[in-house]
mmCIF file of C-alpha atoms and ligand atoms in Angstrom:
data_model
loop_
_atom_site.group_PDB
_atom_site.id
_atom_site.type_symbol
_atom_site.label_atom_id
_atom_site.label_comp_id
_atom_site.label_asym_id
_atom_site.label_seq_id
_atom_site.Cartn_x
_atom_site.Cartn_y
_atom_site.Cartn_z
ATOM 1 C CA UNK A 1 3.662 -0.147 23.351
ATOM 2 C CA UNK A 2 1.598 0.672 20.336
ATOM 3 C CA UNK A 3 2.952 2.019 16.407
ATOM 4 C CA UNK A 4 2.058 2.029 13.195
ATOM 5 C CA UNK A 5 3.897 2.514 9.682
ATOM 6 C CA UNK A 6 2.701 2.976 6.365
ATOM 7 C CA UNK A 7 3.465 3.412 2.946
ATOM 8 C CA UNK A 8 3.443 6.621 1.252
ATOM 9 C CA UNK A 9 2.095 10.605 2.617
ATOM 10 C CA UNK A 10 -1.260 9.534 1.704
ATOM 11 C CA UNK A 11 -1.541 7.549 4.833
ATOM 12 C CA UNK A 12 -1.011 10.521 6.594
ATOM 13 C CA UNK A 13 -4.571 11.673 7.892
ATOM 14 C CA UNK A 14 -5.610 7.764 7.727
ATOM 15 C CA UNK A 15 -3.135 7.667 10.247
ATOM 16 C CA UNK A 16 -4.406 10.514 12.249
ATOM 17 C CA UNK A 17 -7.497 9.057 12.670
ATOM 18 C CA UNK A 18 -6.080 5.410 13.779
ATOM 19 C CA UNK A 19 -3.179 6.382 16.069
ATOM 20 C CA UNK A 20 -6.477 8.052 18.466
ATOM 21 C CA UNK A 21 -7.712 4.215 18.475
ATOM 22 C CA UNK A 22 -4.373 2.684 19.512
ATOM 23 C CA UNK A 23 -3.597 4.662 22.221
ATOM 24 C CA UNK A 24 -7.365 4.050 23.681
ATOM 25 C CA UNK A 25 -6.217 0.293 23.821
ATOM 26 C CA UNK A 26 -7.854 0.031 20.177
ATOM 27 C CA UNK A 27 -6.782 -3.142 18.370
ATOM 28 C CA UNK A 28 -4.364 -2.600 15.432
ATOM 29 C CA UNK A 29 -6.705 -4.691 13.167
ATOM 30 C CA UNK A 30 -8.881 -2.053 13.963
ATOM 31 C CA UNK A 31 -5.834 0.624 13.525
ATOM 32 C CA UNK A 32 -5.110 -0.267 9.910
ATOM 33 C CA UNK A 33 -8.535 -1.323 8.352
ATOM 34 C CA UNK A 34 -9.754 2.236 9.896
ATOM 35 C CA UNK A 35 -6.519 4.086 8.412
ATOM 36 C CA UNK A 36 -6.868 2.385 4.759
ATOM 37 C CA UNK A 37 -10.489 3.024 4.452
ATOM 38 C CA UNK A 38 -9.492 6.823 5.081
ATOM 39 C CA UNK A 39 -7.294 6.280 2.423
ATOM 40 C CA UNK A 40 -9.818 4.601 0.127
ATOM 41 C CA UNK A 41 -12.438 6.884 0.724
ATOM 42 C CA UNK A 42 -10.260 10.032 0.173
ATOM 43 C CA UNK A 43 -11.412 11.025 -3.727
ATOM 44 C CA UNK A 44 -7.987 12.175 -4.780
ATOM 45 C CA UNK A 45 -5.718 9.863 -4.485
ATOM 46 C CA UNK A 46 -5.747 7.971 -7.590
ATOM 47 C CA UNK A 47 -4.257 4.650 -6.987
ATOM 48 C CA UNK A 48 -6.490 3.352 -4.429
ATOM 49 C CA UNK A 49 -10.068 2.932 -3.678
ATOM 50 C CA UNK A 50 -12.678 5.440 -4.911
ATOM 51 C CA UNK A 51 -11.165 7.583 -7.406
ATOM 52 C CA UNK A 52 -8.173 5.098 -8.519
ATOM 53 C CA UNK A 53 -7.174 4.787 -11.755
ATOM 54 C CA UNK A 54 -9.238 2.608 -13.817
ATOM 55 C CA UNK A 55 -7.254 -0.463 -15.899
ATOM 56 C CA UNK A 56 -7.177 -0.562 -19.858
ATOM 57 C CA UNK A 57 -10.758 -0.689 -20.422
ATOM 58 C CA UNK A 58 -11.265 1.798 -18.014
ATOM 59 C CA UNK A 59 -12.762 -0.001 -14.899
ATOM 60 C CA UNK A 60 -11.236 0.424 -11.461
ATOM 61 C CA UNK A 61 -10.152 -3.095 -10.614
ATOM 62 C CA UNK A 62 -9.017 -3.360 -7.050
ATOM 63 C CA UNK A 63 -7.187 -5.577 -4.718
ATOM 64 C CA UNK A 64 -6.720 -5.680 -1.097
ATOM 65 C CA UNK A 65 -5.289 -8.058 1.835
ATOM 66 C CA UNK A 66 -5.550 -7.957 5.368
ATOM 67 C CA UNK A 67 -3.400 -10.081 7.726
ATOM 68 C CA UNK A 68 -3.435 -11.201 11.896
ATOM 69 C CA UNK A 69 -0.055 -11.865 12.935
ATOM 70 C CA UNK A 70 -1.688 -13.431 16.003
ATOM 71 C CA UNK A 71 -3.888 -16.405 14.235
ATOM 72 C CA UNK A 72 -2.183 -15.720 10.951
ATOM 73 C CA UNK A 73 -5.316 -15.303 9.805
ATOM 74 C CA UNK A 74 -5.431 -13.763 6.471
ATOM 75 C CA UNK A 75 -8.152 -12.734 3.729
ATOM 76 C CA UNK A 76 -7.389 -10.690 0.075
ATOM 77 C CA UNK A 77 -9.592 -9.999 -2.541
ATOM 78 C CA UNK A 78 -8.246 -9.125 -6.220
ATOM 79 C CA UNK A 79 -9.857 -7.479 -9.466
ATOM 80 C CA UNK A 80 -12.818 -6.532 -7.397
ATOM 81 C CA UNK A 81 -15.035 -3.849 -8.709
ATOM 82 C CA UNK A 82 -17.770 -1.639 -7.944
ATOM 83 C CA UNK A 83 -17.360 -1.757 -4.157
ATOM 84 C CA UNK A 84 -16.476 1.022 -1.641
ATOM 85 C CA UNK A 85 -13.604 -0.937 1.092
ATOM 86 C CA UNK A 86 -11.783 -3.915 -0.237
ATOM 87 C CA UNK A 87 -10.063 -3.809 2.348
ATOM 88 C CA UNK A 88 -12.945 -4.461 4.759
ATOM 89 C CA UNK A 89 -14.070 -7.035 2.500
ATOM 90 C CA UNK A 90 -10.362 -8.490 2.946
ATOM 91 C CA UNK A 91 -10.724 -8.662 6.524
ATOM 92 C CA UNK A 92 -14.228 -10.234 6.784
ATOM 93 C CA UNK A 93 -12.489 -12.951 4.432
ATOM 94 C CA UNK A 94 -9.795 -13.410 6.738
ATOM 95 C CA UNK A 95 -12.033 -14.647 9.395
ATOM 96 C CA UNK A 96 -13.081 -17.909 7.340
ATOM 97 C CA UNK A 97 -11.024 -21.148 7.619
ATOM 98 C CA UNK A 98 -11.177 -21.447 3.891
ATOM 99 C CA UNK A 99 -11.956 -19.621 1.012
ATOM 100 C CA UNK A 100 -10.107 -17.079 2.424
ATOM 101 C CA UNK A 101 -9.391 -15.419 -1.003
ATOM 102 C CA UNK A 102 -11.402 -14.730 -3.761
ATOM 103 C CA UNK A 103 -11.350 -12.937 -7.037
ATOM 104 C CA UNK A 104 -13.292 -10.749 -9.635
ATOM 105 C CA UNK A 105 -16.997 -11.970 -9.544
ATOM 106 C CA UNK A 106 -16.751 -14.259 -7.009
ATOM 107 C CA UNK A 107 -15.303 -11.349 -4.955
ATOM 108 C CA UNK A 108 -18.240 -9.228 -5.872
ATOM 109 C CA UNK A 109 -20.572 -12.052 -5.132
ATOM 110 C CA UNK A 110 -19.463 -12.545 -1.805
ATOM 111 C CA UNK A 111 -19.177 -9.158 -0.735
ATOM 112 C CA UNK A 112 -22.703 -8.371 -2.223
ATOM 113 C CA UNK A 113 -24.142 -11.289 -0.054
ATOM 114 C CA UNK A 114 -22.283 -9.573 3.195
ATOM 115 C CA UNK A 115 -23.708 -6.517 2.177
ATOM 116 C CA UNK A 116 -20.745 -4.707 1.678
ATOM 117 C CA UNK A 117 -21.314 -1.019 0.327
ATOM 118 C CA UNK A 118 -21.557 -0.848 -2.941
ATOM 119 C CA UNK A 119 -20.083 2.590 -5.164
ATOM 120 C CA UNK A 120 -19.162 3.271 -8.820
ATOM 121 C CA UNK A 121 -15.181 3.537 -7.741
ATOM 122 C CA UNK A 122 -14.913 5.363 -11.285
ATOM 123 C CA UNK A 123 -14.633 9.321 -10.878
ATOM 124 C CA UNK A 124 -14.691 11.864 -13.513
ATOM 125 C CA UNK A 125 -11.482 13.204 -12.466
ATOM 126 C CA UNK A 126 -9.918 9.629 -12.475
ATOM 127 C CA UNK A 127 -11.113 9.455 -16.208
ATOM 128 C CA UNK A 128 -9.449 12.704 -16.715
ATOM 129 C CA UNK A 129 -6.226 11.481 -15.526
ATOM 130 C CA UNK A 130 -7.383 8.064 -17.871
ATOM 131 C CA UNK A 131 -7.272 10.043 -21.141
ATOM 132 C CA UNK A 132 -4.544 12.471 -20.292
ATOM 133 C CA UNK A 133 -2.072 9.361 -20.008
ATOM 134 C CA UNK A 134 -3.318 7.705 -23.106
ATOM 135 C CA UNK A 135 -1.992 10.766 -24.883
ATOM 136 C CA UNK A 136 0.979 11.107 -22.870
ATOM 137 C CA UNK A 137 2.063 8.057 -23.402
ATOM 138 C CA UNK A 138 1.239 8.294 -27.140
ATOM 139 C CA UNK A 139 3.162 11.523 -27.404
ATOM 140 C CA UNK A 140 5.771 10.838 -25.165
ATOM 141 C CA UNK A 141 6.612 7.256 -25.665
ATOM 142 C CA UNK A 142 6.711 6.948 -21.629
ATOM 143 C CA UNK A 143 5.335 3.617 -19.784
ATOM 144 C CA UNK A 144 1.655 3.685 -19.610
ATOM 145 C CA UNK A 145 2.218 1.767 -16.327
ATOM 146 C CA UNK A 146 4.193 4.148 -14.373
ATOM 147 C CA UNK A 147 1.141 5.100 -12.247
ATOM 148 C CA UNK A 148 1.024 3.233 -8.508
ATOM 149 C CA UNK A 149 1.070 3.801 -4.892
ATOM 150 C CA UNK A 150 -0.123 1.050 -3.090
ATOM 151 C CA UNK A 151 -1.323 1.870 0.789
ATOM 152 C CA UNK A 152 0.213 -0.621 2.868
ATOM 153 C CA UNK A 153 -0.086 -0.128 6.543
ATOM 154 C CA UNK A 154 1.645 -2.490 9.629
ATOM 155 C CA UNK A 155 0.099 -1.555 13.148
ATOM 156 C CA UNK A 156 1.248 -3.462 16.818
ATOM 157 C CA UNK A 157 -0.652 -2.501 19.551
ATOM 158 C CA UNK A 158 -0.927 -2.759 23.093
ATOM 159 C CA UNK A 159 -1.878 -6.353 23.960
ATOM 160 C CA UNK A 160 0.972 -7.170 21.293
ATOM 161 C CA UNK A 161 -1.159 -8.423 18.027
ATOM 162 C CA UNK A 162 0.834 -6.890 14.787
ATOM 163 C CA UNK A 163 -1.750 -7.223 11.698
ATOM 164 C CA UNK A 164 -0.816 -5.998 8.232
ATOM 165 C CA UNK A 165 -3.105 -4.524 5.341
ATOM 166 C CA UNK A 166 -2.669 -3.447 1.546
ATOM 167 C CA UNK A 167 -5.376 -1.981 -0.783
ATOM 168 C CA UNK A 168 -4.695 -0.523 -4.447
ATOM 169 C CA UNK A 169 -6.114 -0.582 -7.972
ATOM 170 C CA UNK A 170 -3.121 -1.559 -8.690
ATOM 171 C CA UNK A 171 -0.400 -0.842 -11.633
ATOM 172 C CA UNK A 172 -1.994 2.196 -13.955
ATOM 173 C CA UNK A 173 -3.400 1.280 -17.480
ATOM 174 C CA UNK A 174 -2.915 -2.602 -16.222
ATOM 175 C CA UNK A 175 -4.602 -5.613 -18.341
ATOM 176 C CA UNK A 176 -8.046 -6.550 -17.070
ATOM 177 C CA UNK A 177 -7.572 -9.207 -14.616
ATOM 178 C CA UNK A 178 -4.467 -8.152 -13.609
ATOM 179 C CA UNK A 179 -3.309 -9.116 -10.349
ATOM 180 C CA UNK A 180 0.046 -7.551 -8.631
ATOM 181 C CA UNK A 181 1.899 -8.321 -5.211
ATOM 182 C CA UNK A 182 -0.667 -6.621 -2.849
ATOM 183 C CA UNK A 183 -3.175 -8.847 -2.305
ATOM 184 C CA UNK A 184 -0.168 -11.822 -2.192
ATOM 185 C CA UNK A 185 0.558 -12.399 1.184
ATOM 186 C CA UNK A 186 4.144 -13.104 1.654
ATOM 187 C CA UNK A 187 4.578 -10.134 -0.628
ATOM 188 C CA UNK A 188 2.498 -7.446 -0.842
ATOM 189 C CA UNK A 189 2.310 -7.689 3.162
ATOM 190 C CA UNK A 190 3.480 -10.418 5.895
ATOM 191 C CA UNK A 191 2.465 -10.062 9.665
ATOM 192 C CA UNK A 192 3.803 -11.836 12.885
ATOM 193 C CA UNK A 193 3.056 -10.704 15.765
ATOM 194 C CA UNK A 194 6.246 -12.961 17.507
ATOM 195 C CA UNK A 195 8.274 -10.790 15.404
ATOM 196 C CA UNK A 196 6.547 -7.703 13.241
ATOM 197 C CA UNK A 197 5.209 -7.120 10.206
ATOM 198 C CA UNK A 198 6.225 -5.457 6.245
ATOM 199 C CA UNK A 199 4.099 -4.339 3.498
ATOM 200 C CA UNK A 200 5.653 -3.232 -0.318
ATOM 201 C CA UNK A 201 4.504 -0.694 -2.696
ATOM 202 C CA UNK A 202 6.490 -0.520 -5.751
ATOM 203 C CA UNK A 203 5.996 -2.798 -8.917
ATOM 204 C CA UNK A 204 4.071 -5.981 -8.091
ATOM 205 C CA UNK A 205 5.994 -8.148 -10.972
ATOM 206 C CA UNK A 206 8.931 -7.540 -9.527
ATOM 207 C CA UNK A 207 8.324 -7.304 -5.664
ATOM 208 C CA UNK A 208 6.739 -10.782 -6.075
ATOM 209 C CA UNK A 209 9.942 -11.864 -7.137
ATOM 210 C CA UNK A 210 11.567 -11.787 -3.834
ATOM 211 C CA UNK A 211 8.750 -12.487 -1.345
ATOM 212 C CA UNK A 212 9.906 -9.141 0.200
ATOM 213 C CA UNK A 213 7.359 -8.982 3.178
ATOM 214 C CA UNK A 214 7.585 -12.401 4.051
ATOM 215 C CA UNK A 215 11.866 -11.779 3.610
ATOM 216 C CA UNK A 216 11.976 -8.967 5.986
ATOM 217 C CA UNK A 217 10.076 -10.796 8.504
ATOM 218 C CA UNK A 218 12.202 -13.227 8.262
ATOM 219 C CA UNK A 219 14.970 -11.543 8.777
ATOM 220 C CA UNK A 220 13.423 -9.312 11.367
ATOM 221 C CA UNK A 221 12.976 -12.886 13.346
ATOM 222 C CA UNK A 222 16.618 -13.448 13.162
ATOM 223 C CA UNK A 223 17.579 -10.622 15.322
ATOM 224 C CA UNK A 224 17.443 -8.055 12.464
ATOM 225 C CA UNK A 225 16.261 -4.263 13.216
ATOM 226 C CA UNK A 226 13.262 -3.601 11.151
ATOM 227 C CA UNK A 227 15.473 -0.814 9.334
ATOM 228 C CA UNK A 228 18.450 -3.041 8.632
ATOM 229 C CA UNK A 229 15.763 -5.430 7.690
ATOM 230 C CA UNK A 230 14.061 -3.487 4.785
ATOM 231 C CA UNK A 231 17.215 -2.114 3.188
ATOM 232 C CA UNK A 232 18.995 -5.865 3.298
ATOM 233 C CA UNK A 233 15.867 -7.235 0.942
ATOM 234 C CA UNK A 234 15.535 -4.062 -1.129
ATOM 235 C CA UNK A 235 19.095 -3.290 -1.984
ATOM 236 C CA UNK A 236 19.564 -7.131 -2.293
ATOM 237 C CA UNK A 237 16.608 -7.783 -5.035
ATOM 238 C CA UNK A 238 17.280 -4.675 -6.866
ATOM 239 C CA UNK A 239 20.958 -5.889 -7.138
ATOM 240 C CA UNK A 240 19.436 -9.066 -8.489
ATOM 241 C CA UNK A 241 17.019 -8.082 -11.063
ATOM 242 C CA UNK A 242 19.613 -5.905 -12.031
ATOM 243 C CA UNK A 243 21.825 -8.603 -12.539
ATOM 244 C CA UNK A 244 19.327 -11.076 -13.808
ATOM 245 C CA UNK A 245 17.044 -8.820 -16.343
ATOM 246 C CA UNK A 246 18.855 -5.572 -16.613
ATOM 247 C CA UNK A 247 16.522 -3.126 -14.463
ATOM 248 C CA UNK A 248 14.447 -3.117 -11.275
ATOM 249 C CA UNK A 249 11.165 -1.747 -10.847
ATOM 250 C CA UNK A 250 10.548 -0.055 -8.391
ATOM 251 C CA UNK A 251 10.922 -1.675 -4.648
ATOM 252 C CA UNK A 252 9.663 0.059 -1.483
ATOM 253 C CA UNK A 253 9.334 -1.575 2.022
ATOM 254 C CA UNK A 254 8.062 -0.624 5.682
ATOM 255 C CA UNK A 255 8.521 -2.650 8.526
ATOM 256 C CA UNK A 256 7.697 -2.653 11.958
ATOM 257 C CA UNK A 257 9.079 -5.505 14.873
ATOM 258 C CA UNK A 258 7.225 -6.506 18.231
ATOM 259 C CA UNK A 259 8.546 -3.653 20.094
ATOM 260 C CA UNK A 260 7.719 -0.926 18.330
ATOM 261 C CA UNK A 261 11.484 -0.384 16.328
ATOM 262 C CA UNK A 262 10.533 0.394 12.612
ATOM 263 C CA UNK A 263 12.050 0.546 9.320
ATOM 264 C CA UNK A 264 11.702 1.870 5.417
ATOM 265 C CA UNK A 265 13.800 1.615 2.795
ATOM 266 C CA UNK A 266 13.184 2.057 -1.391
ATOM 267 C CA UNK A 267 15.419 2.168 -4.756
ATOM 268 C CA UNK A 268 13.647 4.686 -5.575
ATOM 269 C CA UNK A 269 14.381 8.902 -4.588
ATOM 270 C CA UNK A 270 10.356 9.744 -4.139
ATOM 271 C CA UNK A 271 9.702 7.408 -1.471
ATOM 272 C CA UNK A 272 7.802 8.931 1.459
ATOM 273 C CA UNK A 273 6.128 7.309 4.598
ATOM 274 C CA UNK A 274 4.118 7.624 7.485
ATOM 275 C CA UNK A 275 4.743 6.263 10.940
ATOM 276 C CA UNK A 276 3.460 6.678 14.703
ATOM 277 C CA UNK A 277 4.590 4.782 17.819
ATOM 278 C CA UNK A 278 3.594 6.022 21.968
ATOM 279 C CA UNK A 279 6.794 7.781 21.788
ATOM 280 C CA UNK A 280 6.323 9.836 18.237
ATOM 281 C CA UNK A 281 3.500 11.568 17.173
ATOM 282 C CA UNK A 282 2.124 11.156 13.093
ATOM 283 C CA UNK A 283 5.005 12.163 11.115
ATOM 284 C CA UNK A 284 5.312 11.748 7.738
ATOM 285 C CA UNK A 285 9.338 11.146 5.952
ATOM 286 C CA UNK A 286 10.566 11.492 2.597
ATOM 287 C CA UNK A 287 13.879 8.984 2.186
ATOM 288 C CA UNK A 288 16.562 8.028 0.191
ATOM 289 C CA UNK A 289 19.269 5.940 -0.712
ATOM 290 C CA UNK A 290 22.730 7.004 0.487
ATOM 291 C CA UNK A 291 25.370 4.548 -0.359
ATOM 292 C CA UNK A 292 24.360 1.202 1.634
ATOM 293 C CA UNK A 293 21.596 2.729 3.977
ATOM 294 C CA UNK A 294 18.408 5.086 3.765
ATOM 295 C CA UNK A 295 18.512 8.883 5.044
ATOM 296 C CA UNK A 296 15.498 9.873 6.603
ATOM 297 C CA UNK A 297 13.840 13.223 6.416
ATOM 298 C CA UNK A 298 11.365 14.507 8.528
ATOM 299 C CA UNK A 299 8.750 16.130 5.860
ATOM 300 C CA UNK A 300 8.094 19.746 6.501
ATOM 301 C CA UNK A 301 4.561 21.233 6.910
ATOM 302 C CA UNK A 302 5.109 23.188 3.500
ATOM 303 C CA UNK A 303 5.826 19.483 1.683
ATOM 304 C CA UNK A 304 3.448 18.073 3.399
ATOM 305 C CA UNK A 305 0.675 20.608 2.585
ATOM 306 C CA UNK A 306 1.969 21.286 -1.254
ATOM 307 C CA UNK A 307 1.346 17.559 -1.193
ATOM 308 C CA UNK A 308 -2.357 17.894 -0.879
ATOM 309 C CA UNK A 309 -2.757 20.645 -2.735
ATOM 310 C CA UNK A 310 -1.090 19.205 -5.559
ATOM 311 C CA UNK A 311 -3.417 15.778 -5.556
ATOM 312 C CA UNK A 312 -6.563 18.375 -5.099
ATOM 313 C CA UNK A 313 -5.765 20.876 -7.846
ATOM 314 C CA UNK A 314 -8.389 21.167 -10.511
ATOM 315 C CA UNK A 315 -7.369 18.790 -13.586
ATOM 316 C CA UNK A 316 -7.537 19.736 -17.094
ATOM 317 C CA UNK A 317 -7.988 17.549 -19.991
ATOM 318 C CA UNK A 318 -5.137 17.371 -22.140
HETATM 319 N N1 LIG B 401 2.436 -2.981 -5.956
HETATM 320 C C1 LIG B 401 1.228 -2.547 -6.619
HETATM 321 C C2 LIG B 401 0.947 -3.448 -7.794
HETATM 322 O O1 LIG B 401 1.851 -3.872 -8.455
HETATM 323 C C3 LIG B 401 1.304 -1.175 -7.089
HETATM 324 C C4 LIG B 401 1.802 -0.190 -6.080
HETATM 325 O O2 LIG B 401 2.407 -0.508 -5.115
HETATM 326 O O3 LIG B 401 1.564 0.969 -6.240
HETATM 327 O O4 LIG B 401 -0.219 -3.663 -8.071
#
């Protein structure tokens, strides 16, 4: 038995490319750090890797995490710049017995000596998008931090190992040096392969909150269905911050358990995800909240293709 679940459309073709991996026997470390470098690589999508939005001073900053559910081995790098896969530079961390995570220049250090690639991660168009939300949010009085999607991916495959992954540059406009739940293991991404394994996208400050990974694991280990699982935590914190601070941000959740079962669930209405297992080909979902559980819905080839066209359309400065 072999799946894998991630967050977000954008995983889609990542996804593609991994699933033909896990059902040669591949390993799902192998499944997710090949799927998020897709992901990374892919120019257009502008909240991770090359061609992510660039923090208030206009450098991409990026963060990334990689987990084994097997060894619980796990290696994350944060606020790294100027290289092409953090989240193979997460991994290679993840083999140490210390050290295992490291941050802005010591990051780039590191990954210089191992002689990871190397790229400006800054695109033109990114700096488009830069300058058109400065004036937005000038003209508009919106959030200048309402810009995220964080890829996180959970894979089991067939000898059983679940491994977990995350890689973003993070919240949009974000301080220098800012560091959200992604790279946080625990949050941003928990993996056991006795049990399964979640990743969160959604806002870092909040989702750090209420450990979700590590809670739907948890849960997921007391007999919970990975679904069950992922709404319990998300409709429970966003209850509390409500309660607490007056608003949640926003909370989204994939899970996956040891045999394959898998869950998603989000406070928010534009939460879409991808997921393969031996028994379902790539499909991607859109879902939403309906009273106390998520609906489903299978994404249609239009969506999914006005998606892409939408992310590649030419931008123009506003
Ligand atoms: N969770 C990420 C962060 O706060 C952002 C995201 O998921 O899009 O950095």
């Amino acid at each position: 038995m072999w799946g894998i679940i991630a967050t977000w459309r954008m995983a889609k073709e990542g996804l593609d490319v991994a699933v033909a991996g896990l059902q040669e026997n591949g390993s799902a470390g192998d499944a997710v750090e090949t799927a998020i470098k897709y992901v990374e690589d892919f120019p257009f999508y502008k909240s991770v890797g090359y061609g992510g939005l660039p923090n208030e001073e206009m450098e991409v900053e990026l963060d990334a995490a990689y987990m084994d559910g097997t060894t619980f081995d796990v290696g994350a790098i944060a606020a790294i710049k100027d290289f092409a896969n953090p989240i193979s530079i997460a991994r290679s961390l993840s083999l140490f017995k210390v050290n295992n995570m490291l941050v802005g220049v010591g990051a780039e250090k590191y990954a210089h000596r191992m002689g990871f690639e190397r790229k400006n991660m800054l695109t033109d168009r990114a700096k488009i998008h830069y300058r058109n939300r400065v004036k937005e949010t000038q003209e508009m009085e919106i959030s200048p931090y309402s810009g995220h999607d964080t890829v996180g991916m959970v894979s089991l495959d067939c000898q059983g190992n679940i491994v977990a992954g995350t890689s973003t540059s993070g919240l949009f406009m974000k301080k220098a040096g800012r560091v959200g739940d992604s790279p946080i293991i625990g949050s941003g991404l928990y993996a056991d392969s006795h049990v399964g394994a979640a990743t969160a996208t959604g806002l870092g400050e909040d989702l750090m909150k209420g450990v979700v990974s590590y809670e739907v694991v948890r849960l997921m280990k007391q007999g919970m269905h990975p679904q069950q699982a992922c709404e319990r935590v998300t409709f429970d914190l966003d209850r509390e911050l409500i309660a607490r601070r007056g608003k949640a941000g926003d909370i989204s959740i994939v899970a996956i358990n040891k045999d394959g079962e898998w869950g998603a669930a989000a406070n928010i209405d534009t939460f879409s995800f991808s997921v393969a297992t031996e028994s379902q080909p790539v499909t991607v979902y859109t879902t939403k909240r309906v009273g106390d559980s998520m609906v489903h819905e299978k994404a249609s080839q239009a969506w999914l293709d006005d998606y892409l066209t939408d992310r590649m359309k030419p931008l123009e400065e506003k």
